[in-house]
Amino acid sequence: MTAYVIVDIEVHNPEAYQDYLAKITPTVYANQGKYLVRGADTQVVSGDWHPKRMVVMQFPSLAVAQHWATSDTYADIHAIRNANATANMIIVEGSVDFS
């Protein structure tokens, strides 16, 4: 079943964050992932959540999404993000059925 990684990021150091983007993007594709939303503006219609920079990625399964998000393989790259931004990340399993 498809899984989605949803990230709300507040970038503190835009220049160094560009290094993270250059390194993390190929890892998404290498894990059969794709970006559905990347750095999009948001509009709050209800509640107190005020996301800064939204990213939504789609992966073929929960296991692949979890591997991408937590694997030691990408830990050094994620550390670049963590050093230059504050991120809230969740993984949601599910599929979209419009029938």
PDB file as gemmi writes it, atoms N, CA and C in Angstrom:
CRYST1    1.000    1.000    1.000  90.00  90.00  90.00 P 1                      
ATOM      1  N   MET A   1       0.846  -1.176   0.000  1.00  0.00           N  
ATOM      2  CA  MET A   1       0.000   0.000   0.000  1.00  0.00           C  
ATOM      3  C   MET A   1       0.895   1.245   0.000  1.00  0.00           C  
ATOM      4  N   THR A   2       0.489   2.231  -0.715  1.00  0.00           N  
ATOM      5  CA  THR A   2       1.226   3.484  -0.829  1.00  0.00           C  
ATOM      6  C   THR A   2       1.366   4.156   0.535  1.00  0.00           C  
ATOM      7  N   ALA A   3       2.478   4.865   0.711  1.00  0.00           N  
ATOM      8  CA  ALA A   3       2.708   5.635   1.939  1.00  0.00           C  
ATOM      9  C   ALA A   3       3.170   7.031   1.549  1.00  0.00           C  
ATOM     10  N   TYR A   4       2.813   7.995   2.396  1.00  0.00           N  
ATOM     11  CA  TYR A   4       3.138   9.390   2.145  1.00  0.00           C  
ATOM     12  C   TYR A   4       3.946   9.933   3.315  1.00  0.00           C  
ATOM     13  N   VAL A   5       5.025  10.612   2.997  1.00  0.00           N  
ATOM     14  CA  VAL A   5       5.806  11.307   4.007  1.00  0.00           C  
ATOM     15  C   VAL A   5       5.405  12.772   3.911  1.00  0.00           C  
ATOM     16  N   ILE A   6       4.947  13.319   5.026  1.00  0.00           N  
ATOM     17  CA  ILE A   6       4.491  14.707   5.073  1.00  0.00           C  
ATOM     18  C   ILE A   6       5.392  15.448   6.054  1.00  0.00           C  
ATOM     19  N   VAL A   7       5.971  16.552   5.567  1.00  0.00           N  
ATOM     20  CA  VAL A   7       6.945  17.287   6.363  1.00  0.00           C  
ATOM     21  C   VAL A   7       6.581  18.761   6.393  1.00  0.00           C  
ATOM     22  N   ASP A   8       6.607  19.329   7.574  1.00  0.00           N  
ATOM     23  CA  ASP A   8       6.449  20.775   7.784  1.00  0.00           C  
ATOM     24  C   ASP A   8       7.814  21.271   8.234  1.00  0.00           C  
ATOM     25  N   ILE A   9       8.457  22.106   7.417  1.00  0.00           N  
ATOM     26  CA  ILE A   9       9.834  22.520   7.672  1.00  0.00           C  
ATOM     27  C   ILE A   9       9.921  24.029   7.826  1.00  0.00           C  
ATOM     28  N   GLU A  10      10.646  24.448   8.845  1.00  0.00           N  
ATOM     29  CA  GLU A  10      11.007  25.854   8.994  1.00  0.00           C  
ATOM     30  C   GLU A  10      12.520  25.945   8.794  1.00  0.00           C  
ATOM     31  N   VAL A  11      12.929  26.557   7.711  1.00  0.00           N  
ATOM     32  CA  VAL A  11      14.342  26.654   7.351  1.00  0.00           C  
ATOM     33  C   VAL A  11      14.966  27.837   8.084  1.00  0.00           C  
ATOM     34  N   HIS A  12      16.070  27.573   8.787  1.00  0.00           N  
ATOM     35  CA  HIS A  12      16.769  28.615   9.538  1.00  0.00           C  
ATOM     36  C   HIS A  12      18.013  29.128   8.808  1.00  0.00           C  
ATOM     37  N   ASN A  13      18.579  28.306   7.966  1.00  0.00           N  
ATOM     38  CA  ASN A  13      19.800  28.654   7.250  1.00  0.00           C  
ATOM     39  C   ASN A  13      19.619  28.250   5.781  1.00  0.00           C  
ATOM     40  N   PRO A  14      19.024  29.126   4.971  1.00  0.00           N  
ATOM     41  CA  PRO A  14      18.680  28.773   3.585  1.00  0.00           C  
ATOM     42  C   PRO A  14      19.868  28.337   2.730  1.00  0.00           C  
ATOM     43  N   GLU A  15      21.030  28.941   2.904  1.00  0.00           N  
ATOM     44  CA  GLU A  15      22.177  28.574   2.074  1.00  0.00           C  
ATOM     45  C   GLU A  15      22.614  27.133   2.334  1.00  0.00           C  
ATOM     46  N   ALA A  16      22.786  26.775   3.578  1.00  0.00           N  
ATOM     47  CA  ALA A  16      23.191  25.414   3.913  1.00  0.00           C  
ATOM     48  C   ALA A  16      22.071  24.419   3.612  1.00  0.00           C  
ATOM     49  N   TYR A  17      20.839  24.848   3.699  1.00  0.00           N  
ATOM     50  CA  TYR A  17      19.700  23.976   3.401  1.00  0.00           C  
ATOM     51  C   TYR A  17      19.704  23.558   1.933  1.00  0.00           C  
ATOM     52  N   GLN A  18      20.246  24.390   1.053  1.00  0.00           N  
ATOM     53  CA  GLN A  18      20.342  24.039  -0.367  1.00  0.00           C  
ATOM     54  C   GLN A  18      21.211  22.798  -0.557  1.00  0.00           C  
ATOM     55  N   ASP A  19      22.242  22.647   0.259  1.00  0.00           N  
ATOM     56  CA  ASP A  19      23.083  21.451   0.219  1.00  0.00           C  
ATOM     57  C   ASP A  19      22.264  20.220   0.567  1.00  0.00           C  
ATOM     58  N   TYR A  20      21.410  20.345   1.575  1.00  0.00           N  
ATOM     59  CA  TYR A  20      20.519  19.245   1.947  1.00  0.00           C  
ATOM     60  C   TYR A  20      19.615  18.865   0.778  1.00  0.00           C  
ATOM     61  N   LEU A  21      18.991  19.856   0.146  1.00  0.00           N  
ATOM     62  CA  LEU A  21      18.089  19.578  -0.978  1.00  0.00           C  
ATOM     63  C   LEU A  21      18.809  18.854  -2.109  1.00  0.00           C  
ATOM     64  N   ALA A  22      20.018  19.286  -2.412  1.00  0.00           N  
ATOM     65  CA  ALA A  22      20.785  18.665  -3.492  1.00  0.00           C  
ATOM     66  C   ALA A  22      21.114  17.204  -3.179  1.00  0.00           C  
ATOM     67  N   LYS A  23      21.322  16.904  -1.904  1.00  0.00           N  
ATOM     68  CA  LYS A  23      21.696  15.539  -1.515  1.00  0.00           C  
ATOM     69  C   LYS A  23      20.491  14.643  -1.262  1.00  0.00           C  
ATOM     70  N   ILE A  24      19.403  15.193  -0.739  1.00  0.00           N  
ATOM     71  CA  ILE A  24      18.260  14.347  -0.377  1.00  0.00           C  
ATOM     72  C   ILE A  24      17.402  13.985  -1.581  1.00  0.00           C  
ATOM     73  N   THR A  25      17.302  14.884  -2.546  1.00  0.00           N  
ATOM     74  CA  THR A  25      16.424  14.646  -3.698  1.00  0.00           C  
ATOM     75  C   THR A  25      16.734  13.327  -4.410  1.00  0.00           C  
ATOM     76  N   PRO A  26      17.989  13.019  -4.728  1.00  0.00           N  
ATOM     77  CA  PRO A  26      18.253  11.732  -5.383  1.00  0.00           C  
ATOM     78  C   PRO A  26      17.867  10.522  -4.537  1.00  0.00           C  
ATOM     79  N   THR A  27      17.898  10.650  -3.215  1.00  0.00           N  
ATOM     80  CA  THR A  27      17.527   9.517  -2.355  1.00  0.00           C  
ATOM     81  C   THR A  27      16.033   9.225  -2.433  1.00  0.00           C  
ATOM     82  N   VAL A  28      15.241  10.269  -2.617  1.00  0.00           N  
ATOM     83  CA  VAL A  28      13.795  10.064  -2.775  1.00  0.00           C  
ATOM     84  C   VAL A  28      13.542   9.237  -4.027  1.00  0.00           C  
ATOM     85  N   TYR A  29      14.147   9.649  -5.134  1.00  0.00           N  
ATOM     86  CA  TYR A  29      13.959   8.930  -6.401  1.00  0.00           C  
ATOM     87  C   TYR A  29      14.549   7.529  -6.345  1.00  0.00           C  
ATOM     88  N   ALA A  30      15.677   7.354  -5.662  1.00  0.00           N  
ATOM     89  CA  ALA A  30      16.305   6.041  -5.544  1.00  0.00           C  
ATOM     90  C   ALA A  30      15.423   5.059  -4.782  1.00  0.00           C  
ATOM     91  N   ASN A  31      14.524   5.576  -3.956  1.00  0.00           N  
ATOM     92  CA  ASN A  31      13.588   4.742  -3.191  1.00  0.00           C  
ATOM     93  C   ASN A  31      12.211   4.714  -3.825  1.00  0.00           C  
ATOM     94  N   GLN A  32      12.150   4.966  -5.126  1.00  0.00           N  
ATOM     95  CA  GLN A  32      10.899   4.948  -5.896  1.00  0.00           C  
ATOM     96  C   GLN A  32       9.893   5.956  -5.368  1.00  0.00           C  
ATOM     97  N   GLY A  33      10.411   7.017  -4.763  1.00  0.00           N  
ATOM     98  CA  GLY A  33       9.542   8.074  -4.255  1.00  0.00           C  
ATOM     99  C   GLY A  33       9.370   9.177  -5.280  1.00  0.00           C  
ATOM    100  N   LYS A  34       8.381   9.995  -5.027  1.00  0.00           N  
ATOM    101  CA  LYS A  34       8.198  11.181  -5.861  1.00  0.00           C  
ATOM    102  C   LYS A  34       7.607  12.289  -5.011  1.00  0.00           C  
ATOM    103  N   TYR A  35       7.934  13.496  -5.390  1.00  0.00           N  
ATOM    104  CA  TYR A  35       7.411  14.662  -4.695  1.00  0.00           C  
ATOM    105  C   TYR A  35       6.034  14.995  -5.251  1.00  0.00           C  
ATOM    106  N   LEU A  36       5.070  15.154  -4.355  1.00  0.00           N  
ATOM    107  CA  LEU A  36       3.736  15.611  -4.745  1.00  0.00           C  
ATOM    108  C   LEU A  36       3.589  17.093  -4.459  1.00  0.00           C  
ATOM    109  N   VAL A  37       4.217  17.542  -3.377  1.00  0.00           N  
ATOM    110  CA  VAL A  37       4.221  18.947  -2.970  1.00  0.00           C  
ATOM    111  C   VAL A  37       5.631  19.231  -2.462  1.00  0.00           C  
ATOM    112  N   ARG A  38       6.194  20.342  -2.894  1.00  0.00           N  
ATOM    113  CA  ARG A  38       7.553  20.653  -2.432  1.00  0.00           C  
ATOM    114  C   ARG A  38       7.684  22.157  -2.220  1.00  0.00           C  
ATOM    115  N   GLY A  39       7.695  22.546  -0.943  1.00  0.00           N  
ATOM    116  CA  GLY A  39       7.889  23.950  -0.611  1.00  0.00           C  
ATOM    117  C   GLY A  39       6.706  24.829  -0.943  1.00  0.00           C  
ATOM    118  N   ALA A  40       5.533  24.262  -0.933  1.00  0.00           N  
ATOM    119  CA  ALA A  40       4.340  24.999  -1.338  1.00  0.00           C  
ATOM    120  C   ALA A  40       3.860  25.951  -0.244  1.00  0.00           C  
ATOM    121  N   ASP A  41       3.252  27.038  -0.684  1.00  0.00           N  
ATOM    122  CA  ASP A  41       2.590  27.932   0.258  1.00  0.00           C  
ATOM    123  C   ASP A  41       1.368  27.227   0.815  1.00  0.00           C  
ATOM    124  N   THR A  42       1.000  27.584   2.030  1.00  0.00           N  
ATOM    125  CA  THR A  42      -0.165  26.964   2.665  1.00  0.00           C  
ATOM    126  C   THR A  42      -1.192  28.025   3.027  1.00  0.00           C  
ATOM    127  N   GLN A  43      -2.406  27.566   3.159  1.00  0.00           N  
ATOM    128  CA  GLN A  43      -3.506  28.423   3.599  1.00  0.00           C  
ATOM    129  C   GLN A  43      -4.247  27.678   4.700  1.00  0.00           C  
ATOM    130  N   VAL A  44      -4.204  28.207   5.902  1.00  0.00           N  
ATOM    131  CA  VAL A  44      -4.889  27.578   7.027  1.00  0.00           C  
ATOM    132  C   VAL A  44      -6.370  27.928   6.946  1.00  0.00           C  
ATOM    133  N   VAL A  45      -7.209  26.902   6.930  1.00  0.00           N  
ATOM    134  CA  VAL A  45      -8.650  27.132   6.874  1.00  0.00           C  
ATOM    135  C   VAL A  45      -9.340  26.765   8.181  1.00  0.00           C  
ATOM    136  N   SER A  46      -8.625  26.060   9.061  1.00  0.00           N  
ATOM    137  CA  SER A  46      -9.204  25.683  10.333  1.00  0.00           C  
ATOM    138  C   SER A  46      -8.080  25.300  11.285  1.00  0.00           C  
ATOM    139  N   GLY A  47      -8.213  25.646  12.538  1.00  0.00           N  
ATOM    140  CA  GLY A  47      -7.248  25.236  13.547  1.00  0.00           C  
ATOM    141  C   GLY A  47      -6.099  26.204  13.738  1.00  0.00           C  
ATOM    142  N   ASP A  48      -5.162  25.793  14.585  1.00  0.00           N  
ATOM    143  CA  ASP A  48      -4.045  26.634  14.979  1.00  0.00           C  
ATOM    144  C   ASP A  48      -2.722  26.255  14.328  1.00  0.00           C  
ATOM    145  N   TRP A  49      -2.735  25.276  13.448  1.00  0.00           N  
ATOM    146  CA  TRP A  49      -1.505  24.839  12.795  1.00  0.00           C  
ATOM    147  C   TRP A  49      -1.099  25.869  11.746  1.00  0.00           C  
ATOM    148  N   HIS A  50       0.149  26.305  11.784  1.00  0.00           N  
ATOM    149  CA  HIS A  50       0.663  27.278  10.817  1.00  0.00           C  
ATOM    150  C   HIS A  50       1.949  26.736  10.205  1.00  0.00           C  
ATOM    151  N   PRO A  51       1.797  25.830   9.232  1.00  0.00           N  
ATOM    152  CA  PRO A  51       2.988  25.239   8.619  1.00  0.00           C  
ATOM    153  C   PRO A  51       3.836  26.289   7.921  1.00  0.00           C  
ATOM    154  N   LYS A  52       5.144  26.018   7.878  1.00  0.00           N  
ATOM    155  CA  LYS A  52       6.094  26.958   7.271  1.00  0.00           C  
ATOM    156  C   LYS A  52       6.352  26.606   5.810  1.00  0.00           C  
ATOM    157  N   ARG A  53       6.843  25.400   5.574  1.00  0.00           N  
ATOM    158  CA  ARG A  53       7.191  24.954   4.236  1.00  0.00           C  
ATOM    159  C   ARG A  53       6.765  23.491   4.148  1.00  0.00           C  
ATOM    160  N   MET A  54       5.786  23.203   3.321  1.00  0.00           N  
ATOM    161  CA  MET A  54       5.238  21.852   3.253  1.00  0.00           C  
ATOM    162  C   MET A  54       5.879  21.032   2.141  1.00  0.00           C  
ATOM    163  N   VAL A  55       6.135  19.773   2.479  1.00  0.00           N  
ATOM    164  CA  VAL A  55       6.630  18.810   1.507  1.00  0.00           C  
ATOM    165  C   VAL A  55       5.808  17.535   1.679  1.00  0.00           C  
ATOM    166  N   VAL A  56       5.340  16.977   0.569  1.00  0.00           N  
ATOM    167  CA  VAL A  56       4.617  15.705   0.582  1.00  0.00           C  
ATOM    168  C   VAL A  56       5.279  14.806  -0.459  1.00  0.00           C  
ATOM    169  N   MET A  57       5.719  13.629  -0.010  1.00  0.00           N  
ATOM    170  CA  MET A  57       6.338  12.651  -0.895  1.00  0.00           C  
ATOM    171  C   MET A  57       5.526  11.362  -0.871  1.00  0.00           C  
ATOM    172  N   GLN A  58       5.495  10.696  -1.991  1.00  0.00           N  
ATOM    173  CA  GLN A  58       4.794   9.424  -2.106  1.00  0.00           C  
ATOM    174  C   GLN A  58       5.819   8.319  -2.317  1.00  0.00           C  
ATOM    175  N   PHE A  59       5.677   7.223  -1.556  1.00  0.00           N  
ATOM    176  CA  PHE A  59       6.537   6.059  -1.693  1.00  0.00           C  
ATOM    177  C   PHE A  59       5.660   4.838  -1.945  1.00  0.00           C  
ATOM    178  N   PRO A  60       6.225   3.787  -2.527  1.00  0.00           N  
ATOM    179  CA  PRO A  60       5.399   2.631  -2.884  1.00  0.00           C  
ATOM    180  C   PRO A  60       4.846   1.839  -1.705  1.00  0.00           C  
ATOM    181  N   SER A  61       5.465   1.965  -0.531  1.00  0.00           N  
ATOM    182  CA  SER A  61       4.983   1.215   0.635  1.00  0.00           C  
ATOM    183  C   SER A  61       5.437   1.894   1.922  1.00  0.00           C  
ATOM    184  N   LEU A  62       4.805   1.489   3.013  1.00  0.00           N  
ATOM    185  CA  LEU A  62       5.184   1.990   4.331  1.00  0.00           C  
ATOM    186  C   LEU A  62       6.630   1.610   4.647  1.00  0.00           C  
ATOM    187  N   ALA A  63       7.022   0.390   4.308  1.00  0.00           N  
ATOM    188  CA  ALA A  63       8.384  -0.063   4.594  1.00  0.00           C  
ATOM    189  C   ALA A  63       9.418   0.792   3.868  1.00  0.00           C  
ATOM    190  N   VAL A  64       9.154   1.135   2.628  1.00  0.00           N  
ATOM    191  CA  VAL A  64      10.096   1.960   1.864  1.00  0.00           C  
ATOM    192  C   VAL A  64      10.150   3.367   2.446  1.00  0.00           C  
ATOM    193  N   ALA A  65       8.995   3.930   2.778  1.00  0.00           N  
ATOM    194  CA  ALA A  65       8.960   5.273   3.374  1.00  0.00           C  
ATOM    195  C   ALA A  65       9.703   5.295   4.699  1.00  0.00           C  
ATOM    196  N   GLN A  66       9.505   4.275   5.522  1.00  0.00           N  
ATOM    197  CA  GLN A  66      10.195   4.203   6.805  1.00  0.00           C  
ATOM    198  C   GLN A  66      11.700   4.054   6.607  1.00  0.00           C  
ATOM    199  N   HIS A  67      12.092   3.245   5.636  1.00  0.00           N  
ATOM    200  CA  HIS A  67      13.515   3.087   5.345  1.00  0.00           C  
ATOM    201  C   HIS A  67      14.119   4.431   4.952  1.00  0.00           C  
ATOM    202  N   TRP A  68      13.466   5.141   4.040  1.00  0.00           N  
ATOM    203  CA  TRP A  68      13.981   6.435   3.598  1.00  0.00           C  
ATOM    204  C   TRP A  68      14.099   7.410   4.774  1.00  0.00           C  
ATOM    205  N   ALA A  69      13.110   7.432   5.644  1.00  0.00           N  
ATOM    206  CA  ALA A  69      13.066   8.406   6.735  1.00  0.00           C  
ATOM    207  C   ALA A  69      13.994   8.072   7.902  1.00  0.00           C  
ATOM    208  N   THR A  70      14.299   6.790   8.103  1.00  0.00           N  
ATOM    209  CA  THR A  70      15.009   6.408   9.326  1.00  0.00           C  
ATOM    210  C   THR A  70      16.304   5.629   9.104  1.00  0.00           C  
ATOM    211  N   SER A  71      16.614   5.295   7.884  1.00  0.00           N  
ATOM    212  CA  SER A  71      17.778   4.457   7.604  1.00  0.00           C  
ATOM    213  C   SER A  71      19.095   5.167   7.921  1.00  0.00           C  
ATOM    214  N   ASP A  72      20.046   4.413   8.445  1.00  0.00           N  
ATOM    215  CA  ASP A  72      21.392   4.947   8.664  1.00  0.00           C  
ATOM    216  C   ASP A  72      22.036   5.379   7.346  1.00  0.00           C  
ATOM    217  N   THR A  73      21.566   4.802   6.238  1.00  0.00           N  
ATOM    218  CA  THR A  73      22.098   5.150   4.918  1.00  0.00           C  
ATOM    219  C   THR A  73      21.989   6.650   4.647  1.00  0.00           C  
ATOM    220  N   TYR A  74      20.897   7.266   5.117  1.00  0.00           N  
ATOM    221  CA  TYR A  74      20.641   8.674   4.830  1.00  0.00           C  
ATOM    222  C   TYR A  74      20.792   9.569   6.066  1.00  0.00           C  
ATOM    223  N   ALA A  75      21.286   9.006   7.157  1.00  0.00           N  
ATOM    224  CA  ALA A  75      21.370   9.757   8.419  1.00  0.00           C  
ATOM    225  C   ALA A  75      22.214  11.021   8.287  1.00  0.00           C  
ATOM    226  N   ASP A  76      23.315  10.939   7.565  1.00  0.00           N  
ATOM    227  CA  ASP A  76      24.171  12.123   7.410  1.00  0.00           C  
ATOM    228  C   ASP A  76      23.455  13.239   6.650  1.00  0.00           C  
ATOM    229  N   ILE A  77      22.648  12.857   5.677  1.00  0.00           N  
ATOM    230  CA  ILE A  77      21.905  13.855   4.899  1.00  0.00           C  
ATOM    231  C   ILE A  77      20.808  14.474   5.763  1.00  0.00           C  
ATOM    232  N   HIS A  78      20.074  13.641   6.487  1.00  0.00           N  
ATOM    233  CA  HIS A  78      19.025  14.166   7.368  1.00  0.00           C  
ATOM    234  C   HIS A  78      19.627  15.062   8.451  1.00  0.00           C  
ATOM    235  N   ALA A  79      20.849  14.775   8.854  1.00  0.00           N  
ATOM    236  CA  ALA A  79      21.522  15.616   9.847  1.00  0.00           C  
ATOM    237  C   ALA A  79      21.767  17.026   9.311  1.00  0.00           C  
ATOM    238  N   ILE A  80      22.004  17.150   8.012  1.00  0.00           N  
ATOM    239  CA  ILE A  80      22.146  18.479   7.403  1.00  0.00           C  
ATOM    240  C   ILE A  80      20.836  19.248   7.543  1.00  0.00           C  
ATOM    241  N   ARG A  81      19.726  18.570   7.282  1.00  0.00           N  
ATOM    242  CA  ARG A  81      18.409  19.198   7.454  1.00  0.00           C  
ATOM    243  C   ARG A  81      18.222  19.636   8.896  1.00  0.00           C  
ATOM    244  N   ASN A  82      18.498  18.746   9.812  1.00  0.00           N  
ATOM    245  CA  ASN A  82      18.270  19.038  11.229  1.00  0.00           C  
ATOM    246  C   ASN A  82      19.150  20.165  11.753  1.00  0.00           C  
ATOM    247  N   ALA A  83      20.315  20.347  11.142  1.00  0.00           N  
ATOM    248  CA  ALA A  83      21.217  21.415  11.567  1.00  0.00           C  
ATOM    249  C   ALA A  83      20.784  22.776  11.022  1.00  0.00           C  
ATOM    250  N   ASN A  84      19.967  22.774   9.974  1.00  0.00           N  
ATOM    251  CA  ASN A  84      19.625  24.021   9.290  1.00  0.00           C  
ATOM    252  C   ASN A  84      18.134  24.312   9.220  1.00  0.00           C  
ATOM    253  N   ALA A  85      17.341  23.439   9.839  1.00  0.00           N  
ATOM    254  CA  ALA A  85      15.886  23.610   9.800  1.00  0.00           C  
ATOM    255  C   ALA A  85      15.262  22.847  10.961  1.00  0.00           C  
ATOM    256  N   THR A  86      14.034  23.199  11.275  1.00  0.00           N  
ATOM    257  CA  THR A  86      13.223  22.452  12.223  1.00  0.00           C  
ATOM    258  C   THR A  86      12.158  21.740  11.415  1.00  0.00           C  
ATOM    259  N   ALA A  87      12.056  20.428  11.588  1.00  0.00           N  
ATOM    260  CA  ALA A  87      11.133  19.659  10.767  1.00  0.00           C  
ATOM    261  C   ALA A  87      10.219  18.802  11.627  1.00  0.00           C  
ATOM    262  N   ASN A  88       8.951  18.792  11.272  1.00  0.00           N  
ATOM    263  CA  ASN A  88       7.967  17.861  11.815  1.00  0.00           C  
ATOM    264  C   ASN A  88       7.606  16.934  10.661  1.00  0.00           C  
ATOM    265  N   MET A  89       7.774  15.615  10.880  1.00  0.00           N  
ATOM    266  CA  MET A  89       7.572  14.661   9.800  1.00  0.00           C  
ATOM    267  C   MET A  89       6.676  13.527  10.269  1.00  0.00           C  
ATOM    268  N   ILE A  90       5.743  13.147   9.406  1.00  0.00           N  
ATOM    269  CA  ILE A  90       4.904  11.984   9.668  1.00  0.00           C  
ATOM    270  C   ILE A  90       4.872  11.114   8.420  1.00  0.00           C  
ATOM    271  N   ILE A  91       4.552   9.843   8.625  1.00  0.00           N  
ATOM    272  CA  ILE A  91       4.327   8.921   7.513  1.00  0.00           C  
ATOM    273  C   ILE A  91       2.890   8.448   7.633  1.00  0.00           C  
ATOM    274  N   VAL A  92       2.180   8.522   6.522  1.00  0.00           N  
ATOM    275  CA  VAL A  92       0.780   8.123   6.479  1.00  0.00           C  
ATOM    276  C   VAL A  92       0.639   7.024   5.444  1.00  0.00           C  
ATOM    277  N   GLU A  93       0.092   5.896   5.862  1.00  0.00           N  
ATOM    278  CA  GLU A  93      -0.137   4.797   4.916  1.00  0.00           C  
ATOM    279  C   GLU A  93      -1.549   4.898   4.386  1.00  0.00           C  
ATOM    280  N   GLY A  94      -1.698   4.675   3.113  1.00  0.00           N  
ATOM    281  CA  GLY A  94      -3.034   4.705   2.545  1.00  0.00           C  
ATOM    282  C   GLY A  94      -2.988   4.842   1.048  1.00  0.00           C  
ATOM    283  N   SER A  95      -4.112   4.690   0.445  1.00  0.00           N  
ATOM    284  CA  SER A  95      -4.207   4.863  -1.001  1.00  0.00           C  
ATOM    285  C   SER A  95      -5.383   5.765  -1.303  1.00  0.00           C  
ATOM    286  N   VAL A  96      -5.334   6.337  -2.467  1.00  0.00           N  
ATOM    287  CA  VAL A  96      -6.402   7.222  -2.897  1.00  0.00           C  
ATOM    288  C   VAL A  96      -7.289   6.453  -3.859  1.00  0.00           C  
ATOM    289  N   ASP A  97      -8.560   6.397  -3.576  1.00  0.00           N  
ATOM    290  CA  ASP A  97      -9.517   5.717  -4.444  1.00  0.00           C  
ATOM    291  C   ASP A  97     -10.616   6.705  -4.795  1.00  0.00           C  
ATOM    292  N   PHE A  98     -10.633   7.120  -6.027  1.00  0.00           N  
ATOM    293  CA  PHE A  98     -11.621   8.119  -6.460  1.00  0.00           C  
ATOM    294  C   PHE A  98     -12.837   7.477  -7.112  1.00  0.00           C  
ATOM    295  N   SER A  99     -12.990   6.184  -6.983  1.00  0.00           N  
ATOM    296  CA  SER A  99     -14.144   5.534  -7.622  1.00  0.00           C  
ATOM    297  C   SER A  99     -15.414   5.733  -6.843  1.00  0.00           C  
TER     298      SER A  99                                                      
END                                                                             
